[in-house]
Structures are given as C-alpha cells and as structure tokens.
Amino acid sequence: MNIEVGPVSGGVGVEIHNVDIKQGLSDSAFETLRDAFVTHGLIFLRDQDITPDEHIAFAQRWGDININRFFPRLDGYDQIATVTKEPDQIVNIGGGWHTDHSYDHVPALGSILIARETPPVGGDTLFACMYKAYDTLSDGMKQTLEGMKAVHSSRHVFGEQSNYRETMKDRFSNAEDATQDAVHPVVITHPESGRKALYVNPAFTLHFEGWTTAESQPLLDYLYAHASQLEHTTRFQWAPGSIAFWDNRCTWHYALNDYHGTRREMHRITIEGSPIS
Ligand code: SIN
C-alpha cells in the first residue's frame, strides 16, 4: 500500500498512513516522511508497535540523538527520555505552550514522542504552527521584529531556583546544568524549509535582547496570544503506539493536564538540530 499523507486540521500537522516502522522504511518511504516533516513541521503516526530499540533506530535516521540533561531516562536507554505523570502527581511535564531546547545555542531539531500508556480520557497534546504565526502578522510588525533577537534560558524551569523544578522534584535532574542562556533571532529562517517562523515561546524566552523584561513582556504577550490562536493549532488524541514527531523550529506544543488520578507514560527521543539564524 502506498504511503498516504493527510492533514489533521487547518492549523498544523499531517497524519501518515500505511507506514509500519517495525518493518523498516525503504529509502523512498523515508523520503516521503522527510518531505512531510519539512513541509508541515509536524507528523503523526498511529499503531506503531515498536520497542525502545526500534524507536532509537527510527530516530537515528533523522540525525544524531540529543540526550536530554534534565529529563528522567528509560532504564537501560539513555537516549530515551520518559515523560510520565503518575496517578498521585498533580503537575505534568510540558503543561504550557513551549518549544523544546530554545535555551540551547543550537536548539534541537525536534522530538519523536510515542505514547506507551494513555489515560482513559484526556492527556491530549496541542500543537501550534509558528510559520502561520509569522505569516499572519502585519507587515509593520514583521518589519519591527526583523533583526530583533531574544534571550532564552532554562534556569527558571530546570535550574536550582525554579519553583517548577521544586514541584517536579524526582522527575528532573542536573539542575546545575541549567546555567547557560541563548540568544536567537525573533524571526528565524527555517534551515530546511527556508520559510520564516516566529521563534519566541512562553516557557523559555526571557526578554528581547537589549530590552528589559518589563519592556519586552507586553510585546511578547501579544505575540504569544497571536501565535496560539486556535486557527494555528491542532489537538492530538493519543493511544498507545501513537507517535508525534514535531519540529521545534516551527511549532510549539502543550501537554494538557486534564487526567488527574490516572497514568500517562510517553517516551521521547530528541534529534540534534543545526544552527538557526
Ligand atoms: C513534551 O513537552 O515534550 C511532552 C509532550 C506531551 O507529553 O504530550
């Protein structure tokens, strides 16, 4: 059967049909997936009954694996970060709009997240398209943002002083590594698609370079509200074996925390990116 690629909403993302990662992907099948990923920045696959080793082998076709320094790791697999919420835990991981790794000098390309255990109801993930966020700004705002840079950090999330980290306790480690900040253009040109994308996010962006936090916040808040308007988004409902592979350079995501008292376990492999400008 031929691979089929179909949109899942008018906002962002496509679902890939007739692919079985376990059976291995031919070069031409892989190129179809790569085209879909570069074009849409977000691909979904369903019913992938893969082992951790097969997850790693699939990820390695996209690039080198980034071993996350803060997340818990799957036993025996440093390459796989676990994103778990137990029935007695209140806070989830990723429960707000963000793009991963914008605090790194070279942000990760993206992550391949597979659902291992899903709650009976809830636990969906929202995604938003940062190409659309940029494209739908006025010409005046585009000109204002052109040439501006923003400072991103992990300190307030994963660092020693973070309240969030305190809440997450045993789920994050290496607080001492959350020290570096990174400066990136507010509008980037995506290294593979060549399209412009808005590149600030509510979780990790601190302020515009050369602006105070107080000066930056009103404009950042405007951009966040603009970027996350529902027309730019999609909502993915998981089942065990569902996969989402998102591009951090042109999407945001938000893990909904609406399944208290039940368990959700996801396995995430992150792929190294290339410099952005
Ligand atoms: C994440 O932010 O990486 C986790 C997303 C999710 O659990 O749906």
PDB file of C-alpha atoms and ligand atoms in Angstrom:
ATOM      1  CA  MET A   1       0.000   0.000   0.000  1.00  0.00           C
ATOM      2  CA  ASN A   2       1.226   3.458  -0.812  1.00  0.00           C
ATOM      3  CA  ILE A   3       2.037   5.874   1.957  1.00  0.00           C
ATOM      4  CA  GLU A   4      -0.672   8.491   2.356  1.00  0.00           C
ATOM      5  CA  VAL A   5      -0.212  11.894   3.943  1.00  0.00           C
ATOM      6  CA  GLY A   6      -3.363  13.680   5.108  1.00  0.00           C
ATOM      7  CA  PRO A   7      -3.934  16.915   7.053  1.00  0.00           C
ATOM      8  CA  VAL A   8      -5.358  16.587  10.553  1.00  0.00           C
ATOM      9  CA  SER A   9      -6.612  20.181  10.823  1.00  0.00           C
ATOM     10  CA  GLY A  10      -6.407  23.501   9.057  1.00  0.00           C
ATOM     11  CA  GLY A  11      -3.856  24.586  11.669  1.00  0.00           C
ATOM     12  CA  VAL A  12      -0.824  22.308  11.624  1.00  0.00           C
ATOM     13  CA  GLY A  13       0.198  18.692  11.201  1.00  0.00           C
ATOM     14  CA  VAL A  14      -0.382  15.729   8.934  1.00  0.00           C
ATOM     15  CA  GLU A  15      -1.051  12.083   9.642  1.00  0.00           C
ATOM     16  CA  ILE A  16       0.959   9.481   7.779  1.00  0.00           C
ATOM     17  CA  HIS A  17      -0.898   6.302   6.841  1.00  0.00           C
ATOM     18  CA  ASN A  18       0.367   2.893   5.689  1.00  0.00           C
ATOM     19  CA  VAL A  19       3.737   3.045   7.450  1.00  0.00           C
ATOM     20  CA  ASP A  20       4.959   0.336   9.809  1.00  0.00           C
ATOM     21  CA  ILE A  21       8.191   1.453  11.436  1.00  0.00           C
ATOM     22  CA  LYS A  22       8.758  -2.047  12.834  1.00  0.00           C
ATOM     23  CA  GLN A  23       9.098  -3.434   9.313  1.00  0.00           C
ATOM     24  CA  GLY A  24      11.721  -0.799   8.480  1.00  0.00           C
ATOM     25  CA  LEU A  25      11.357   2.010   5.967  1.00  0.00           C
ATOM     26  CA  SER A  26      12.729   1.934   2.447  1.00  0.00           C
ATOM     27  CA  ASP A  27      14.719   4.995   1.367  1.00  0.00           C
ATOM     28  CA  SER A  28      11.802   6.216  -0.712  1.00  0.00           C
ATOM     29  CA  ALA A  29       9.342   5.748   2.175  1.00  0.00           C
ATOM     30  CA  PHE A  30      11.702   7.652   4.426  1.00  0.00           C
ATOM     31  CA  GLU A  31      11.945  10.474   1.846  1.00  0.00           C
ATOM     32  CA  THR A  32       8.134  10.725   1.838  1.00  0.00           C
ATOM     33  CA  LEU A  33       8.178  11.138   5.613  1.00  0.00           C
ATOM     34  CA  ARG A  34      11.001  13.640   5.426  1.00  0.00           C
ATOM     35  CA  ASP A  35       9.161  15.728   2.811  1.00  0.00           C
ATOM     36  CA  ALA A  36       6.052  15.734   5.008  1.00  0.00           C
ATOM     37  CA  PHE A  37       8.085  16.689   8.055  1.00  0.00           C
ATOM     38  CA  VAL A  38       9.919  19.539   6.332  1.00  0.00           C
ATOM     39  CA  THR A  39       6.742  20.846   4.701  1.00  0.00           C
ATOM     40  CA  HIS A  40       4.432  20.637   7.732  1.00  0.00           C
ATOM     41  CA  GLY A  41       6.771  20.593  10.754  1.00  0.00           C
ATOM     42  CA  LEU A  42       4.579  18.003  12.486  1.00  0.00           C
ATOM     43  CA  ILE A  43       3.772  14.419  11.552  1.00  0.00           C
ATOM     44  CA  PHE A  44       1.645  11.845  13.330  1.00  0.00           C
ATOM     45  CA  LEU A  45       1.664   8.068  13.004  1.00  0.00           C
ATOM     46  CA  ARG A  46      -0.636   5.599  14.726  1.00  0.00           C
ATOM     47  CA  ASP A  47      -0.480   1.980  15.894  1.00  0.00           C
ATOM     48  CA  GLN A  48       3.310   1.715  15.869  1.00  0.00           C
ATOM     49  CA  ASP A  49       4.114  -1.347  17.968  1.00  0.00           C
ATOM     50  CA  ILE A  50       7.830  -0.593  18.321  1.00  0.00           C
ATOM     51  CA  THR A  51      10.376  -1.489  21.000  1.00  0.00           C
ATOM     52  CA  PRO A  52      12.733   1.106  22.525  1.00  0.00           C
ATOM     53  CA  ASP A  53      15.494  -0.192  20.204  1.00  0.00           C
ATOM     54  CA  GLU A  54      13.262   0.321  17.161  1.00  0.00           C
ATOM     55  CA  HIS A  55      12.351   3.799  18.422  1.00  0.00           C
ATOM     56  CA  ILE A  56      16.076   4.603  18.612  1.00  0.00           C
ATOM     57  CA  ALA A  57      16.792   3.113  15.172  1.00  0.00           C
ATOM     58  CA  PHE A  58      13.970   5.200  13.642  1.00  0.00           C
ATOM     59  CA  ALA A  59      15.244   8.355  15.368  1.00  0.00           C
ATOM     60  CA  GLN A  60      18.789   7.771  14.134  1.00  0.00           C
ATOM     61  CA  ARG A  61      17.595   8.014  10.540  1.00  0.00           C
ATOM     62  CA  TRP A  62      16.803  11.690  11.191  1.00  0.00           C
ATOM     63  CA  GLY A  63      20.085  12.672  12.822  1.00  0.00           C
ATOM     64  CA  ASP A  64      22.142  12.368  15.991  1.00  0.00           C
ATOM     65  CA  ILE A  65      20.243  11.840  19.219  1.00  0.00           C
ATOM     66  CA  ASN A  66      20.316  14.573  21.849  1.00  0.00           C
ATOM     67  CA  ILE A  67      20.478  13.083  25.337  1.00  0.00           C
ATOM     68  CA  ASN A  68      18.325  15.360  27.460  1.00  0.00           C
ATOM     69  CA  ARG A  69      20.195  16.520  30.535  1.00  0.00           C
ATOM     70  CA  PHE A  70      17.136  17.278  32.686  1.00  0.00           C
ATOM     71  CA  PHE A  71      14.550  14.580  31.962  1.00  0.00           C
ATOM     72  CA  PRO A  72      14.354  11.104  33.515  1.00  0.00           C
ATOM     73  CA  ARG A  73      15.656   8.357  31.243  1.00  0.00           C
ATOM     74  CA  LEU A  74      14.173   4.992  30.423  1.00  0.00           C
ATOM     75  CA  ASP A  75      16.032   2.223  32.262  1.00  0.00           C
ATOM     76  CA  GLY A  76      18.856   0.989  30.057  1.00  0.00           C
ATOM     77  CA  TYR A  77      18.222   3.632  27.376  1.00  0.00           C
ATOM     78  CA  ASP A  78      19.929   6.988  27.934  1.00  0.00           C
ATOM     79  CA  GLN A  79      18.647   8.134  24.526  1.00  0.00           C
ATOM     80  CA  ILE A  80      15.003   7.883  25.625  1.00  0.00           C
ATOM     81  CA  ALA A  81      13.539  10.482  27.979  1.00  0.00           C
ATOM     82  CA  THR A  82      10.398   9.494  29.851  1.00  0.00           C
ATOM     83  CA  VAL A  83       7.510  11.936  30.150  1.00  0.00           C
ATOM     84  CA  THR A  84       5.330  10.394  32.829  1.00  0.00           C
ATOM     85  CA  LYS A  85       2.605  11.515  35.189  1.00  0.00           C
ATOM     86  CA  GLU A  86       1.568   9.094  37.923  1.00  0.00           C
ATOM     87  CA  PRO A  87      -1.978   8.997  39.347  1.00  0.00           C
ATOM     88  CA  ASP A  88      -0.831  10.743  42.557  1.00  0.00           C
ATOM     89  CA  GLN A  89       1.062  13.541  40.778  1.00  0.00           C
ATOM     90  CA  ILE A  90      -0.549  16.922  40.198  1.00  0.00           C
ATOM     91  CA  VAL A  91       1.745  18.684  37.728  1.00  0.00           C
ATOM     92  CA  ASN A  92       2.587  17.282  34.309  1.00  0.00           C
ATOM     93  CA  ILE A  93       5.643  17.832  32.130  1.00  0.00           C
ATOM     94  CA  GLY A  94       5.178  20.306  29.314  1.00  0.00           C
ATOM     95  CA  GLY A  95       1.838  21.677  30.524  1.00  0.00           C
ATOM     96  CA  GLY A  96       2.095  25.066  28.838  1.00  0.00           C
ATOM     97  CA  TRP A  97       2.977  26.369  25.393  1.00  0.00           C
ATOM     98  CA  HIS A  98       6.662  25.868  24.629  1.00  0.00           C
ATOM     99  CA  THR A  99       9.196  24.715  22.136  1.00  0.00           C
ATOM    100  CA  ASP A 100      11.889  22.406  23.472  1.00  0.00           C
ATOM    101  CA  HIS A 101      15.522  23.415  23.750  1.00  0.00           C
ATOM    102  CA  SER A 102      15.243  27.062  22.687  1.00  0.00           C
ATOM    103  CA  TYR A 103      17.589  27.634  25.661  1.00  0.00           C
ATOM    104  CA  ASP A 104      20.365  25.816  23.771  1.00  0.00           C
ATOM    105  CA  HIS A 105      22.746  27.646  21.435  1.00  0.00           C
ATOM    106  CA  VAL A 106      21.889  25.120  18.754  1.00  0.00           C
ATOM    107  CA  PRO A 107      18.283  24.095  19.516  1.00  0.00           C
ATOM    108  CA  ALA A 108      17.256  20.502  18.898  1.00  0.00           C
ATOM    109  CA  LEU A 109      15.582  19.743  15.562  1.00  0.00           C
ATOM    110  CA  GLY A 110      12.605  18.053  17.167  1.00  0.00           C
ATOM    111  CA  SER A 111      11.336  15.125  19.169  1.00  0.00           C
ATOM    112  CA  ILE A 112       9.752  11.786  18.351  1.00  0.00           C
ATOM    113  CA  LEU A 113       7.249  11.110  21.136  1.00  0.00           C
ATOM    114  CA  ILE A 114       5.492   7.746  21.408  1.00  0.00           C
ATOM    115  CA  ALA A 115       2.618   7.030  23.773  1.00  0.00           C
ATOM    116  CA  ARG A 116       3.199   3.931  25.926  1.00  0.00           C
ATOM    117  CA  GLU A 117       0.313   4.267  28.396  1.00  0.00           C
ATOM    118  CA  THR A 118      -2.541   6.698  27.982  1.00  0.00           C
ATOM    119  CA  PRO A 119      -5.231   7.739  30.456  1.00  0.00           C
ATOM    120  CA  PRO A 120      -8.798   6.524  29.794  1.00  0.00           C
ATOM    121  CA  VAL A 121      -9.694  10.091  28.909  1.00  0.00           C
ATOM    122  CA  GLY A 122      -7.653  13.284  28.456  1.00  0.00           C
ATOM    123  CA  GLY A 123      -3.902  13.798  28.077  1.00  0.00           C
ATOM    124  CA  ASP A 124      -4.130  15.211  24.540  1.00  0.00           C
ATOM    125  CA  THR A 125      -1.332  17.422  23.202  1.00  0.00           C
ATOM    126  CA  LEU A 126      -1.887  20.730  21.424  1.00  0.00           C
ATOM    127  CA  PHE A 127       0.468  21.952  18.697  1.00  0.00           C
ATOM    128  CA  ALA A 128       0.739  25.400  17.120  1.00  0.00           C
ATOM    129  CA  CYS A 129       2.305  26.452  13.815  1.00  0.00           C
ATOM    130  CA  MET A 130       4.943  29.185  14.034  1.00  0.00           C
ATOM    131  CA  TYR A 131       5.016  29.619  10.233  1.00  0.00           C
ATOM    132  CA  LYS A 132       1.369  30.668  10.418  1.00  0.00           C
ATOM    133  CA  ALA A 133       2.122  32.791  13.470  1.00  0.00           C
ATOM    134  CA  TYR A 134       4.699  34.719  11.431  1.00  0.00           C
ATOM    135  CA  ASP A 135       2.807  34.793   8.121  1.00  0.00           C
ATOM    136  CA  THR A 136      -0.316  36.301   9.724  1.00  0.00           C
ATOM    137  CA  LEU A 137       1.482  39.222  11.378  1.00  0.00           C
ATOM    138  CA  SER A 138       1.071  42.634   9.762  1.00  0.00           C
ATOM    139  CA  ASP A 139       3.849  43.947   7.521  1.00  0.00           C
ATOM    140  CA  GLY A 140       4.546  46.594  10.161  1.00  0.00           C
ATOM    141  CA  MET A 141       5.017  44.011  12.918  1.00  0.00           C
ATOM    142  CA  LYS A 142       7.154  41.838  10.636  1.00  0.00           C
ATOM    143  CA  GLN A 143       9.411  44.837   9.979  1.00  0.00           C
ATOM    144  CA  THR A 144       9.606  45.623  13.700  1.00  0.00           C
ATOM    145  CA  LEU A 145      10.645  42.064  14.545  1.00  0.00           C
ATOM    146  CA  GLU A 146      13.134  41.777  11.687  1.00  0.00           C
ATOM    147  CA  GLY A 147      16.633  41.995  13.164  1.00  0.00           C
ATOM    148  CA  MET A 148      15.410  41.678  16.776  1.00  0.00           C
ATOM    149  CA  LYS A 149      16.807  38.937  18.998  1.00  0.00           C
ATOM    150  CA  ALA A 150      15.535  37.339  22.194  1.00  0.00           C
ATOM    151  CA  VAL A 151      17.239  35.764  25.187  1.00  0.00           C
ATOM    152  CA  HIS A 152      16.144  32.238  26.125  1.00  0.00           C
ATOM    153  CA  SER A 153      17.011  30.319  29.282  1.00  0.00           C
ATOM    154  CA  SER A 154      16.400  27.049  31.107  1.00  0.00           C
ATOM    155  CA  ARG A 155      17.365  28.423  34.546  1.00  0.00           C
ATOM    156  CA  HIS A 156      13.865  29.391  35.660  1.00  0.00           C
ATOM    157  CA  VAL A 157      12.483  25.995  34.573  1.00  0.00           C
ATOM    158  CA  PHE A 158      15.168  23.378  35.270  1.00  0.00           C
ATOM    159  CA  GLY A 159      17.607  25.354  37.475  1.00  0.00           C
ATOM    160  CA  GLU A 160      18.247  25.344  41.226  1.00  0.00           C
ATOM    161  CA  GLN A 161      15.914  28.279  41.926  1.00  0.00           C
ATOM    162  CA  SER A 162      12.967  27.072  39.841  1.00  0.00           C
ATOM    163  CA  ASN A 163       9.595  26.669  41.570  1.00  0.00           C
ATOM    164  CA  TYR A 164       8.513  24.348  38.766  1.00  0.00           C
ATOM    165  CA  ARG A 165      11.526  22.128  39.387  1.00  0.00           C
ATOM    166  CA  GLU A 166      10.684  22.088  43.109  1.00  0.00           C
ATOM    167  CA  THR A 167       7.182  20.840  42.217  1.00  0.00           C
ATOM    168  CA  MET A 168       8.584  18.203  39.863  1.00  0.00           C
ATOM    169  CA  LYS A 169      11.216  17.024  42.386  1.00  0.00           C
ATOM    170  CA  ASP A 170      12.227  13.491  41.353  1.00  0.00           C
ATOM    171  CA  ARG A 171      11.250  13.989  37.708  1.00  0.00           C
ATOM    172  CA  PHE A 172      14.055  16.423  36.751  1.00  0.00           C
ATOM    173  CA  SER A 173      17.788  16.215  37.427  1.00  0.00           C
ATOM    174  CA  ASN A 174      21.063  18.092  36.809  1.00  0.00           C
ATOM    175  CA  ALA A 175      19.805  21.498  37.965  1.00  0.00           C
ATOM    176  CA  GLU A 176      23.442  22.613  37.969  1.00  0.00           C
ATOM    177  CA  ASP A 177      23.475  22.289  34.155  1.00  0.00           C
ATOM    178  CA  ALA A 178      20.690  24.867  33.751  1.00  0.00           C
ATOM    179  CA  THR A 179      23.044  27.817  33.643  1.00  0.00           C
ATOM    180  CA  GLN A 180      23.511  28.872  30.036  1.00  0.00           C
ATOM    181  CA  ASP A 181      21.321  31.341  28.185  1.00  0.00           C
ATOM    182  CA  ALA A 182      20.988  31.535  24.414  1.00  0.00           C
ATOM    183  CA  VAL A 183      20.217  34.421  22.082  1.00  0.00           C
ATOM    184  CA  HIS A 184      18.230  33.723  18.901  1.00  0.00           C
ATOM    185  CA  PRO A 185      16.550  35.874  16.242  1.00  0.00           C
ATOM    186  CA  VAL A 186      12.866  36.537  16.976  1.00  0.00           C
ATOM    187  CA  VAL A 187      12.118  35.503  13.399  1.00  0.00           C
ATOM    188  CA  ILE A 188      14.192  32.632  12.072  1.00  0.00           C
ATOM    189  CA  THR A 189      14.535  31.246   8.582  1.00  0.00           C
ATOM    190  CA  HIS A 190      13.987  27.536   8.946  1.00  0.00           C
ATOM    191  CA  PRO A 191      17.200  25.728   7.958  1.00  0.00           C
ATOM    192  CA  GLU A 192      15.431  23.127   5.793  1.00  0.00           C
ATOM    193  CA  SER A 193      12.202  24.672   4.521  1.00  0.00           C
ATOM    194  CA  GLY A 194      13.606  28.178   4.028  1.00  0.00           C
ATOM    195  CA  ARG A 195      10.349  29.614   5.487  1.00  0.00           C
ATOM    196  CA  LYS A 196      10.218  32.297   8.161  1.00  0.00           C
ATOM    197  CA  ALA A 197       8.924  31.277  11.597  1.00  0.00           C
ATOM    198  CA  LEU A 198       8.273  33.178  14.806  1.00  0.00           C
ATOM    199  CA  TYR A 199      10.844  31.945  17.328  1.00  0.00           C
ATOM    200  CA  VAL A 200       9.893  33.033  20.843  1.00  0.00           C
ATOM    201  CA  ASN A 201       7.933  30.940  23.335  1.00  0.00           C
ATOM    202  CA  PRO A 202       6.269  31.486  26.718  1.00  0.00           C
ATOM    203  CA  ALA A 203       8.286  28.859  28.609  1.00  0.00           C
ATOM    204  CA  PHE A 204      11.873  29.721  27.785  1.00  0.00           C
ATOM    205  CA  THR A 205      12.046  33.239  26.267  1.00  0.00           C
ATOM    206  CA  LEU A 206      13.046  35.803  28.917  1.00  0.00           C
ATOM    207  CA  HIS A 207      13.155  39.115  27.047  1.00  0.00           C
ATOM    208  CA  PHE A 208      14.267  40.793  23.833  1.00  0.00           C
ATOM    209  CA  GLU A 209      17.989  41.430  23.596  1.00  0.00           C
ATOM    210  CA  GLY A 210      18.729  44.982  24.728  1.00  0.00           C
ATOM    211  CA  TRP A 211      15.218  45.390  26.240  1.00  0.00           C
ATOM    212  CA  THR A 212      14.249  44.988  29.892  1.00  0.00           C
ATOM    213  CA  THR A 213      11.807  42.286  30.927  1.00  0.00           C
ATOM    214  CA  ALA A 214       9.168  44.926  31.631  1.00  0.00           C
ATOM    215  CA  GLU A 215       9.654  46.435  28.175  1.00  0.00           C
ATOM    216  CA  SER A 216       9.615  43.026  26.493  1.00  0.00           C
ATOM    217  CA  GLN A 217       6.625  41.451  28.214  1.00  0.00           C
ATOM    218  CA  PRO A 218       3.770  43.366  26.543  1.00  0.00           C
ATOM    219  CA  LEU A 219       5.057  42.602  23.057  1.00  0.00           C
ATOM    220  CA  LEU A 220       5.867  39.000  23.970  1.00  0.00           C
ATOM    221  CA  ASP A 221       2.353  38.591  25.405  1.00  0.00           C
ATOM    222  CA  TYR A 222       0.889  39.966  22.182  1.00  0.00           C
ATOM    223  CA  LEU A 223       2.975  37.552  20.106  1.00  0.00           C
ATOM    224  CA  TYR A 224       2.057  34.586  22.328  1.00  0.00           C
ATOM    225  CA  ALA A 225      -1.676  35.319  22.055  1.00  0.00           C
ATOM    226  CA  HIS A 226      -1.338  35.811  18.310  1.00  0.00           C
ATOM    227  CA  ALA A 227       0.710  32.624  17.837  1.00  0.00           C
ATOM    228  CA  SER A 228      -1.571  30.379  19.892  1.00  0.00           C
ATOM    229  CA  GLN A 229      -4.887  31.442  18.331  1.00  0.00           C
ATOM    230  CA  LEU A 230      -6.884  28.308  17.676  1.00  0.00           C
ATOM    231  CA  GLU A 231      -6.697  28.601  13.875  1.00  0.00           C
ATOM    232  CA  HIS A 232      -2.931  27.966  14.136  1.00  0.00           C
ATOM    233  CA  THR A 233      -3.293  24.819  16.232  1.00  0.00           C
ATOM    234  CA  THR A 234      -4.251  21.186  16.238  1.00  0.00           C
ATOM    235  CA  ARG A 235      -5.119  18.808  19.078  1.00  0.00           C
ATOM    236  CA  PHE A 236      -3.814  15.242  19.035  1.00  0.00           C
ATOM    237  CA  GLN A 237      -5.559  12.450  20.897  1.00  0.00           C
ATOM    238  CA  TRP A 238      -3.164   9.688  21.849  1.00  0.00           C
ATOM    239  CA  ALA A 239      -3.486   5.906  22.102  1.00  0.00           C
ATOM    240  CA  PRO A 240      -0.660   3.500  22.939  1.00  0.00           C
ATOM    241  CA  GLY A 241       1.569   3.320  19.843  1.00  0.00           C
ATOM    242  CA  SER A 242       0.660   6.808  18.584  1.00  0.00           C
ATOM    243  CA  ILE A 243       3.660   8.916  17.559  1.00  0.00           C
ATOM    244  CA  ALA A 244       4.022  12.662  17.162  1.00  0.00           C
ATOM    245  CA  PHE A 245       7.211  13.993  15.606  1.00  0.00           C
ATOM    246  CA  TRP A 246       7.419  17.777  15.835  1.00  0.00           C
ATOM    247  CA  ASP A 247       9.914  20.311  14.581  1.00  0.00           C
ATOM    248  CA  ASN A 248      10.997  22.630  17.403  1.00  0.00           C
ATOM    249  CA  ARG A 249      11.998  25.387  14.985  1.00  0.00           C
ATOM    250  CA  CYS A 250       8.490  25.942  13.598  1.00  0.00           C
ATOM    251  CA  THR A 251       5.998  24.552  16.143  1.00  0.00           C
ATOM    252  CA  TRP A 252       5.045  24.862  19.791  1.00  0.00           C
ATOM    253  CA  HIS A 253       3.362  22.170  21.854  1.00  0.00           C
ATOM    254  CA  TYR A 254       1.315  21.981  25.064  1.00  0.00           C
ATOM    255  CA  ALA A 255       0.601  18.765  27.001  1.00  0.00           C
ATOM    256  CA  LEU A 256      -2.880  19.036  28.542  1.00  0.00           C
ATOM    257  CA  ASN A 257      -3.090  18.162  32.225  1.00  0.00           C
ATOM    258  CA  ASP A 258      -6.698  17.004  32.442  1.00  0.00           C
ATOM    259  CA  TYR A 259      -6.351  13.371  33.579  1.00  0.00           C
ATOM    260  CA  HIS A 260      -5.694  13.598  37.318  1.00  0.00           C
ATOM    261  CA  GLY A 261      -5.753  10.297  39.168  1.00  0.00           C
ATOM    262  CA  THR A 262      -4.780   8.285  36.091  1.00  0.00           C
ATOM    263  CA  ARG A 263      -1.428   7.446  34.497  1.00  0.00           C
ATOM    264  CA  ARG A 264       0.207   8.638  31.297  1.00  0.00           C
ATOM    265  CA  GLU A 265       3.636   7.486  30.071  1.00  0.00           C
ATOM    266  CA  MET A 266       5.353   8.735  26.940  1.00  0.00           C
ATOM    267  CA  HIS A 267       8.842   8.056  25.559  1.00  0.00           C
ATOM    268  CA  ARG A 268      10.661  10.892  23.835  1.00  0.00           C
ATOM    269  CA  ILE A 269      13.738  10.894  21.643  1.00  0.00           C
ATOM    270  CA  THR A 270      15.125  14.267  20.650  1.00  0.00           C
ATOM    271  CA  ILE A 271      17.159  14.828  17.495  1.00  0.00           C
ATOM    272  CA  GLU A 272      20.036  17.298  17.354  1.00  0.00           C
ATOM    273  CA  GLY A 273      19.464  20.400  15.227  1.00  0.00           C
ATOM    274  CA  SER A 274      21.657  22.706  13.209  1.00  0.00           C
ATOM    275  CA  PRO A 275      22.423  26.397  13.871  1.00  0.00           C
ATOM    276  CA  ILE A 276      19.454  28.732  13.332  1.00  0.00           C
ATOM    277  CA  SER A 277      19.531  32.292  12.065  1.00  0.00           C
TER     278      SER A 277
HETATM  279  C1  SIN B   1       6.747  17.495  25.978  1.00  0.00           C
HETATM  280  O1  SIN B   1       6.527  18.661  26.225  1.00  0.00           O
HETATM  281  O2  SIN B   1       7.786  17.119  25.465  1.00  0.00           O
HETATM  282  C2  SIN B   1       5.710  16.457  26.332  1.00  0.00           C
HETATM  283  C3  SIN B   1       4.536  16.489  25.423  1.00  0.00           C
HETATM  284  C4  SIN B   1       3.482  15.513  25.861  1.00  0.00           C
HETATM  285  O3  SIN B   1       3.669  14.804  26.846  1.00  0.00           O
HETATM  286  O4  SIN B   1       2.454  15.440  25.206  1.00  0.00           O
END
